PDB file of C-alpha atoms in Angstrom:
ATOM      1  CA  UNK A 152      23.494 143.021 145.251  1.00  0.00           C
ATOM      2  CA  UNK A 153      20.255 146.229 144.249  1.00  0.00           C
ATOM      3  CA  UNK A 154      22.438 149.227 144.396  1.00  0.00           C
ATOM      4  CA  UNK A 155      25.307 147.205 141.698  1.00  0.00           C
ATOM      5  CA  UNK A 156      21.708 145.570 139.001  1.00  0.00           C
ATOM      6  CA  UNK A 157      20.346 149.560 139.665  1.00  0.00           C
ATOM      7  CA  UNK A 158      23.639 150.917 138.399  1.00  0.00           C
ATOM      8  CA  UNK A 159      23.466 148.115 135.370  1.00  0.00           C
ATOM      9  CA  UNK A 160      19.525 149.003 134.587  1.00  0.00           C
ATOM     10  CA  UNK A 161      19.863 152.432 134.320  1.00  0.00           C
ATOM     11  CA  UNK A 162      23.078 152.327 132.106  1.00  0.00           C
ATOM     12  CA  UNK A 163      21.148 149.499 129.624  1.00  0.00           C
ATOM     13  CA  UNK A 164      18.591 151.898 129.501  1.00  0.00           C
ATOM     14  CA  UNK A 165      20.640 155.489 129.058  1.00  0.00           C
ATOM     15  CA  UNK A 166      23.239 154.266 126.539  1.00  0.00           C
ATOM     16  CA  UNK A 167      20.465 152.395 124.663  1.00  0.00           C
ATOM     17  CA  UNK A 168      17.268 155.191 125.437  1.00  0.00           C
ATOM     18  CA  UNK A 169      14.732 152.294 125.388  1.00  0.00           C
ATOM     19  CA  UNK A 170      11.240 153.429 126.055  1.00  0.00           C
ATOM     20  CA  UNK A 171      10.938 150.561 127.733  1.00  0.00           C
ATOM     21  CA  UNK A 172      12.983 149.793 131.357  1.00  0.00           C
ATOM     22  CA  UNK A 173      15.278 145.466 131.077  1.00  0.00           C
ATOM     23  CA  UNK A 174      13.500 143.104 133.594  1.00  0.00           C
ATOM     24  CA  UNK A 175      15.013 140.403 135.854  1.00  0.00           C
ATOM     25  CA  UNK A 176      13.232 137.477 135.576  1.00  0.00           C
ATOM     26  CA  UNK A 177      14.700 134.394 138.365  1.00  0.00           C
ATOM     27  CA  UNK A 178      13.058 131.412 139.185  1.00  0.00           C
ATOM     28  CA  UNK A 179      13.482 130.144 142.542  1.00  0.00           C
ATOM     29  CA  UNK A 180      12.097 126.762 144.752  1.00  0.00           C
ATOM     30  CA  UNK A 181       9.864 129.752 147.168  1.00  0.00           C
ATOM     31  CA  UNK A 182       9.177 133.439 146.163  1.00  0.00           C
ATOM     32  CA  UNK A 183      11.476 135.758 147.771  1.00  0.00           C
ATOM     33  CA  UNK A 184      10.461 137.825 150.883  1.00  0.00           C
ATOM     34  CA  UNK A 185       8.283 141.127 150.557  1.00  0.00           C
ATOM     35  CA  UNK A 186       7.201 140.239 146.565  1.00  0.00           C
ATOM     36  CA  UNK A 187       3.738 139.850 146.305  1.00  0.00           C
ATOM     37  CA  UNK A 188       2.266 137.085 143.835  1.00  0.00           C
ATOM     38  CA  UNK A 189       0.937 138.853 140.482  1.00  0.00           C
ATOM     39  CA  UNK A 190      -2.399 139.779 141.075  1.00  0.00           C
ATOM     40  CA  UNK A 191      -4.091 138.005 138.702  1.00  0.00           C
ATOM     41  CA  UNK A 192      -2.944 135.431 135.686  1.00  0.00           C
ATOM     42  CA  UNK A 193      -2.329 136.895 132.609  1.00  0.00           C
ATOM     43  CA  UNK A 194      -3.282 135.340 129.645  1.00  0.00           C
ATOM     44  CA  UNK A 195       0.238 134.569 128.567  1.00  0.00           C
ATOM     45  CA  UNK A 196       3.497 134.379 131.067  1.00  0.00           C
ATOM     46  CA  UNK A 197       4.397 136.830 128.783  1.00  0.00           C
ATOM     47  CA  UNK A 198       2.260 139.552 129.637  1.00  0.00           C
ATOM     48  CA  UNK A 199       4.052 139.363 132.838  1.00  0.00           C
ATOM     49  CA  UNK A 200       7.590 141.133 131.652  1.00  0.00           C
ATOM     50  CA  UNK A 201       5.184 143.695 130.579  1.00  0.00           C
ATOM     51  CA  UNK A 202       3.813 144.341 133.677  1.00  0.00           C
ATOM     52  CA  UNK A 203       7.228 144.053 135.196  1.00  0.00           C
ATOM     53  CA  UNK A 204       8.677 146.285 133.088  1.00  0.00           C
ATOM     54  CA  UNK A 205       5.810 148.579 133.839  1.00  0.00           C
ATOM     55  CA  UNK A 206       7.040 148.633 137.218  1.00  0.00           C
ATOM     56  CA  UNK A 207       5.694 145.999 139.692  1.00  0.00           C
ATOM     57  CA  UNK A 208       7.987 143.621 140.548  1.00  0.00           C
ATOM     58  CA  UNK A 209       5.623 139.678 141.162  1.00  0.00           C
ATOM     59  CA  UNK A 210       5.629 135.954 141.121  1.00  0.00           C
ATOM     60  CA  UNK A 211       3.930 134.017 139.709  1.00  0.00           C
ATOM     61  CA  UNK A 212       2.700 130.058 140.561  1.00  0.00           C
ATOM     62  CA  UNK A 213       2.807 127.528 137.630  1.00  0.00           C
ATOM     63  CA  UNK A 214      -1.178 127.859 137.838  1.00  0.00           C
ATOM     64  CA  UNK A 215      -0.797 131.820 136.375  1.00  0.00           C
ATOM     65  CA  UNK A 216       0.674 130.066 133.458  1.00  0.00           C
ATOM     66  CA  UNK A 217      -2.145 128.324 132.162  1.00  0.00           C
ATOM     67  CA  UNK A 218      -3.709 130.341 130.619  1.00  0.00           C
ATOM     68  CA  UNK A 219      -0.638 130.106 127.717  1.00  0.00           C
ATOM     69  CA  UNK A 220      -0.688 126.108 127.090  1.00  0.00           C
ATOM     70  CA  UNK A 221       2.301 126.686 124.947  1.00  0.00           C
ATOM     71  CA  UNK A 222       4.389 129.312 127.804  1.00  0.00           C
ATOM     72  CA  UNK A 223       3.508 127.243 130.498  1.00  0.00           C
ATOM     73  CA  UNK A 224       5.305 124.307 128.314  1.00  0.00           C
ATOM     74  CA  UNK A 225       8.701 126.598 127.434  1.00  0.00           C
ATOM     75  CA  UNK A 226       8.519 128.224 131.469  1.00  0.00           C
ATOM     76  CA  UNK A 227       7.990 123.631 133.398  1.00  0.00           C
ATOM     77  CA  UNK A 228       5.241 123.693 133.686  1.00  0.00           C
ATOM     78  CA  UNK A 229       3.691 120.981 135.349  1.00  0.00           C
ATOM     79  CA  UNK A 230       0.419 121.288 132.967  1.00  0.00           C
ATOM     80  CA  UNK A 231      -2.854 119.247 134.653  1.00  0.00           C
ATOM     81  CA  UNK A 232      -4.632 117.063 132.175  1.00  0.00           C
ATOM     82  CA  UNK A 233      -6.628 119.652 131.382  1.00  0.00           C
ATOM     83  CA  UNK A 234      -4.138 121.725 130.776  1.00  0.00           C
ATOM     84  CA  UNK A 235      -1.631 119.584 128.587  1.00  0.00           C
ATOM     85  CA  UNK A 236      -5.162 118.426 127.297  1.00  0.00           C
ATOM     86  CA  UNK A 237      -5.694 122.447 125.549  1.00  0.00           C
ATOM     87  CA  UNK A 238      -1.070 122.916 124.838  1.00  0.00           C
ATOM     88  CA  UNK A 239      -1.910 119.365 122.592  1.00  0.00           C
ATOM     89  CA  UNK A 240      -4.920 120.796 120.556  1.00  0.00           C
ATOM     90  CA  UNK A 241      -3.814 124.485 120.512  1.00  0.00           C
ATOM     91  CA  UNK A 242       0.078 122.630 118.965  1.00  0.00           C
ATOM     92  CA  UNK A 243      -2.123 120.610 116.201  1.00  0.00           C
ATOM     93  CA  UNK A 244      -4.315 123.986 115.155  1.00  0.00           C
ATOM     94  CA  UNK A 245      -0.793 125.608 114.979  1.00  0.00           C
ATOM     95  CA  UNK A 246       0.880 122.413 112.518  1.00  0.00           C
ATOM     96  CA  UNK A 247      -3.110 122.819 110.610  1.00  0.00           C
ATOM     97  CA  UNK A 248      -2.814 126.651 110.222  1.00  0.00           C
ATOM     98  CA  UNK A 249       0.711 125.587 108.882  1.00  0.00           C
ATOM     99  CA  UNK A 250       2.727 127.731 111.170  1.00  0.00           C
ATOM    100  CA  UNK A 251       4.631 125.218 112.220  1.00  0.00           C
ATOM    101  CA  UNK A 252       5.716 121.529 111.927  1.00  0.00           C
ATOM    102  CA  UNK A 253       4.825 118.514 114.348  1.00  0.00           C
ATOM    103  CA  UNK A 254       9.809 118.237 113.588  1.00  0.00           C
ATOM    104  CA  UNK A 255      10.148 122.230 115.255  1.00  0.00           C
ATOM    105  CA  UNK A 256       8.202 120.314 118.622  1.00  0.00           C
ATOM    106  CA  UNK A 257      10.613 118.850 120.188  1.00  0.00           C
ATOM    107  CA  UNK A 258      13.191 121.549 119.650  1.00  0.00           C
ATOM    108  CA  UNK A 259      11.199 123.833 120.824  1.00  0.00           C
ATOM    109  CA  UNK A 260      13.465 125.322 123.863  1.00  0.00           C
ATOM    110  CA  UNK A 261      12.111 124.613 127.816  1.00  0.00           C
ATOM    111  CA  UNK A 262      12.952 124.695 131.604  1.00  0.00           C
ATOM    112  CA  UNK A 263      14.206 121.183 132.007  1.00  0.00           C
ATOM    113  CA  UNK A 264      13.993 122.143 136.309  1.00  0.00           C
ATOM    114  CA  UNK A 265      10.194 121.632 138.396  1.00  0.00           C
ATOM    115  CA  UNK A 266       8.316 124.320 138.144  1.00  0.00           C
ATOM    116  CA  UNK A 267       7.770 126.597 141.188  1.00  0.00           C
ATOM    117  CA  UNK A 268       7.636 130.666 141.117  1.00  0.00           C
ATOM    118  CA  UNK A 269       8.534 132.893 139.131  1.00  0.00           C
ATOM    119  CA  UNK A 270      10.168 135.791 140.320  1.00  0.00           C
ATOM    120  CA  UNK A 271      10.080 139.724 138.312  1.00  0.00           C
ATOM    121  CA  UNK A 272      10.759 142.593 138.206  1.00  0.00           C
ATOM    122  CA  UNK A 273      12.550 146.137 136.356  1.00  0.00           C
ATOM    123  CA  UNK A 274      16.418 146.108 136.551  1.00  0.00           C
ATOM    124  CA  UNK A 275      16.678 148.601 138.301  1.00  0.00           C
ATOM    125  CA  UNK A 276      14.510 147.826 141.595  1.00  0.00           C
ATOM    126  CA  UNK A 277      15.139 143.764 141.275  1.00  0.00           C
ATOM    127  CA  UNK A 278      16.483 142.193 145.596  1.00  0.00           C
ATOM    128  CA  UNK A 279      16.924 138.871 144.175  1.00  0.00           C
ATOM    129  CA  UNK A 280      19.131 137.809 142.234  1.00  0.00           C
ATOM    130  CA  UNK A 281      18.029 137.629 138.250  1.00  0.00           C
ATOM    131  CA  UNK A 282      18.576 134.250 136.115  1.00  0.00           C
ATOM    132  CA  UNK A 283      18.313 136.012 132.724  1.00  0.00           C
ATOM    133  CA  UNK A 284      17.446 139.708 131.827  1.00  0.00           C
ATOM    134  CA  UNK A 285      15.527 140.434 129.106  1.00  0.00           C
ATOM    135  CA  UNK A 286      15.608 143.485 127.032  1.00  0.00           C
ATOM    136  CA  UNK A 287      13.140 144.701 124.862  1.00  0.00           C
ATOM    137  CA  UNK A 288      13.995 147.566 122.066  1.00  0.00           C
ATOM    138  CA  UNK A 289      14.645 148.144 118.473  1.00  0.00           C
ATOM    139  CA  UNK A 290      16.443 146.752 116.472  1.00  0.00           C
ATOM    140  CA  UNK A 291      18.887 149.458 116.018  1.00  0.00           C
ATOM    141  CA  UNK A 292      19.064 149.246 120.205  1.00  0.00           C
ATOM    142  CA  UNK A 293      19.423 144.971 120.117  1.00  0.00           C
ATOM    143  CA  UNK A 294      22.837 145.831 117.684  1.00  0.00           C
ATOM    144  CA  UNK A 295      23.741 148.118 119.879  1.00  0.00           C
ATOM    145  CA  UNK A 296      23.728 145.767 122.755  1.00  0.00           C
ATOM    146  CA  UNK A 297      24.419 142.140 121.575  1.00  0.00           C
ATOM    147  CA  UNK A 298      27.640 144.185 119.532  1.00  0.00           C
ATOM    148  CA  UNK A 299      28.701 145.306 123.910  1.00  0.00           C
ATOM    149  CA  UNK A 300      27.616 142.502 125.347  1.00  0.00           C
ATOM    150  CA  UNK A 301      30.154 140.331 122.834  1.00  0.00           C
ATOM    151  CA  UNK A 302      32.090 142.242 123.611  1.00  0.00           C
ATOM    152  CA  UNK A 303      32.147 141.665 127.167  1.00  0.00           C
ATOM    153  CA  UNK A 304      32.823 138.076 126.238  1.00  0.00           C
ATOM    154  CA  UNK A 305      29.636 136.690 126.360  1.00  0.00           C
ATOM    155  CA  UNK A 306      28.843 134.577 123.779  1.00  0.00           C
ATOM    156  CA  UNK A 307      25.602 135.082 121.252  1.00  0.00           C
ATOM    157  CA  UNK A 308      22.909 132.084 120.672  1.00  0.00           C
ATOM    158  CA  UNK A 309      22.356 130.363 117.625  1.00  0.00           C
ATOM    159  CA  UNK A 310      20.068 131.616 114.689  1.00  0.00           C
ATOM    160  CA  UNK A 311      17.173 133.840 115.762  1.00  0.00           C
ATOM    161  CA  UNK A 312      14.849 132.881 117.584  1.00  0.00           C
ATOM    162  CA  UNK A 313      11.042 133.289 116.618  1.00  0.00           C
ATOM    163  CA  UNK A 314       7.266 131.914 117.741  1.00  0.00           C
ATOM    164  CA  UNK A 315       6.764 130.816 120.461  1.00  0.00           C
ATOM    165  CA  UNK A 316       8.314 133.891 122.483  1.00  0.00           C
ATOM    166  CA  UNK A 317       9.262 132.956 125.876  1.00  0.00           C
ATOM    167  CA  UNK A 318      11.146 130.534 124.314  1.00  0.00           C
ATOM    168  CA  UNK A 319      13.907 132.906 124.534  1.00  0.00           C
ATOM    169  CA  UNK A 320      14.690 132.681 128.186  1.00  0.00           C
ATOM    170  CA  UNK A 321      15.062 129.064 128.612  1.00  0.00           C
ATOM    171  CA  UNK A 322      17.352 129.530 125.097  1.00  0.00           C
ATOM    172  CA  UNK A 323      19.782 132.342 127.248  1.00  0.00           C
ATOM    173  CA  UNK A 324      19.718 129.989 130.427  1.00  0.00           C
ATOM    174  CA  UNK A 325      20.059 126.625 129.330  1.00  0.00           C
ATOM    175  CA  UNK A 326      23.140 127.660 126.163  1.00  0.00           C
ATOM    176  CA  UNK A 327      24.543 130.407 129.058  1.00  0.00           C
ATOM    177  CA  UNK A 328      24.557 132.607 126.151  1.00  0.00           C
ATOM    178  CA  UNK A 329      22.402 135.434 125.100  1.00  0.00           C
ATOM    179  CA  UNK A 330      18.762 134.337 122.949  1.00  0.00           C
ATOM    180  CA  UNK A 331      17.915 137.868 120.565  1.00  0.00           C
ATOM    181  CA  UNK A 332      13.784 136.870 120.003  1.00  0.00           C
ATOM    182  CA  UNK A 333      12.266 138.632 117.063  1.00  0.00           C
ATOM    183  CA  UNK A 334       9.327 138.080 118.942  1.00  0.00           C
ATOM    184  CA  UNK A 335       5.870 136.186 117.822  1.00  0.00           C
ATOM    185  CA  UNK A 336       2.088 137.126 117.022  1.00  0.00           C
ATOM    186  CA  UNK A 337       1.037 136.261 120.210  1.00  0.00           C
ATOM    187  CA  UNK A 338       3.767 138.461 122.499  1.00  0.00           C
ATOM    188  CA  UNK A 339       2.349 141.648 119.666  1.00  0.00           C
ATOM    189  CA  UNK A 340      -0.838 141.538 121.799  1.00  0.00           C
ATOM    190  CA  UNK A 341      -0.298 140.599 124.845  1.00  0.00           C
ATOM    191  CA  UNK A 342       3.050 142.996 125.236  1.00  0.00           C
ATOM    192  CA  UNK A 343       2.284 145.918 122.107  1.00  0.00           C
ATOM    193  CA  UNK A 344       5.817 145.126 121.191  1.00  0.00           C
ATOM    194  CA  UNK A 345       6.081 147.681 118.644  1.00  0.00           C
ATOM    195  CA  UNK A 346       7.024 146.210 114.587  1.00  0.00           C
ATOM    196  CA  UNK A 347      10.645 147.348 115.115  1.00  0.00           C
ATOM    197  CA  UNK A 348      11.402 146.247 117.845  1.00  0.00           C
ATOM    198  CA  UNK A 349      12.336 142.234 119.454  1.00  0.00           C
ATOM    199  CA  UNK A 350      14.049 140.972 122.484  1.00  0.00           C
ATOM    200  CA  UNK A 351      17.187 140.500 123.978  1.00  0.00           C
ATOM    201  CA  UNK A 352      18.139 137.862 126.976  1.00  0.00           C
ATOM    202  CA  UNK A 353      21.352 137.888 128.951  1.00  0.00           C
ATOM    203  CA  UNK A 354      21.905 135.221 131.639  1.00  0.00           C
ATOM    204  CA  UNK A 355      21.812 137.072 134.064  1.00  0.00           C
ATOM    205  CA  UNK A 356      24.976 135.784 135.599  1.00  0.00           C
ATOM    206  CA  UNK A 357      26.904 138.022 133.527  1.00  0.00           C
ATOM    207  CA  UNK A 358      24.397 141.674 133.141  1.00  0.00           C
TER     208      UNK A 358
END
């Protein structure tokens, strides 16, 4: 398995000319043996994508996602009362700023399963079977990847997603399809996503 993941990760990066390696992400009941917990919580869950792309393999627990209540929600993290209140306040602020509308909120994809741990690693270094593989690239690179995945029989998603970026993971997980995201302002701040970049999520079983 590890050799195949390394092969596929290398192929994706080299054929597309990616500056940032594809990231393997899995949701598990317990952390895989030999993988440490992240050393410090990130301001947002998408920050872990950046850490993994930089070469780190690690896992997170629910509390490691409390920095971004919206991201915690999309990941299915059970929120303690204080964080749940923060989420409600943040959503209301976004509505007040006309960043989103109340009717959009129920439609934001989120994991239905109970969150235990999330595991991250560069695809080329993954020692676990990914539930989803996340590729960051330019519009042209993602176009080529979308065409390749569709040619390989992997259905594409519906409309390209925007805010919140992290919702691209449950969208792909739950639909079994590839999903595309333009990103959101928070993600661009925390990951350094370029103006010409976005994300493409592929179900791990179909990589």
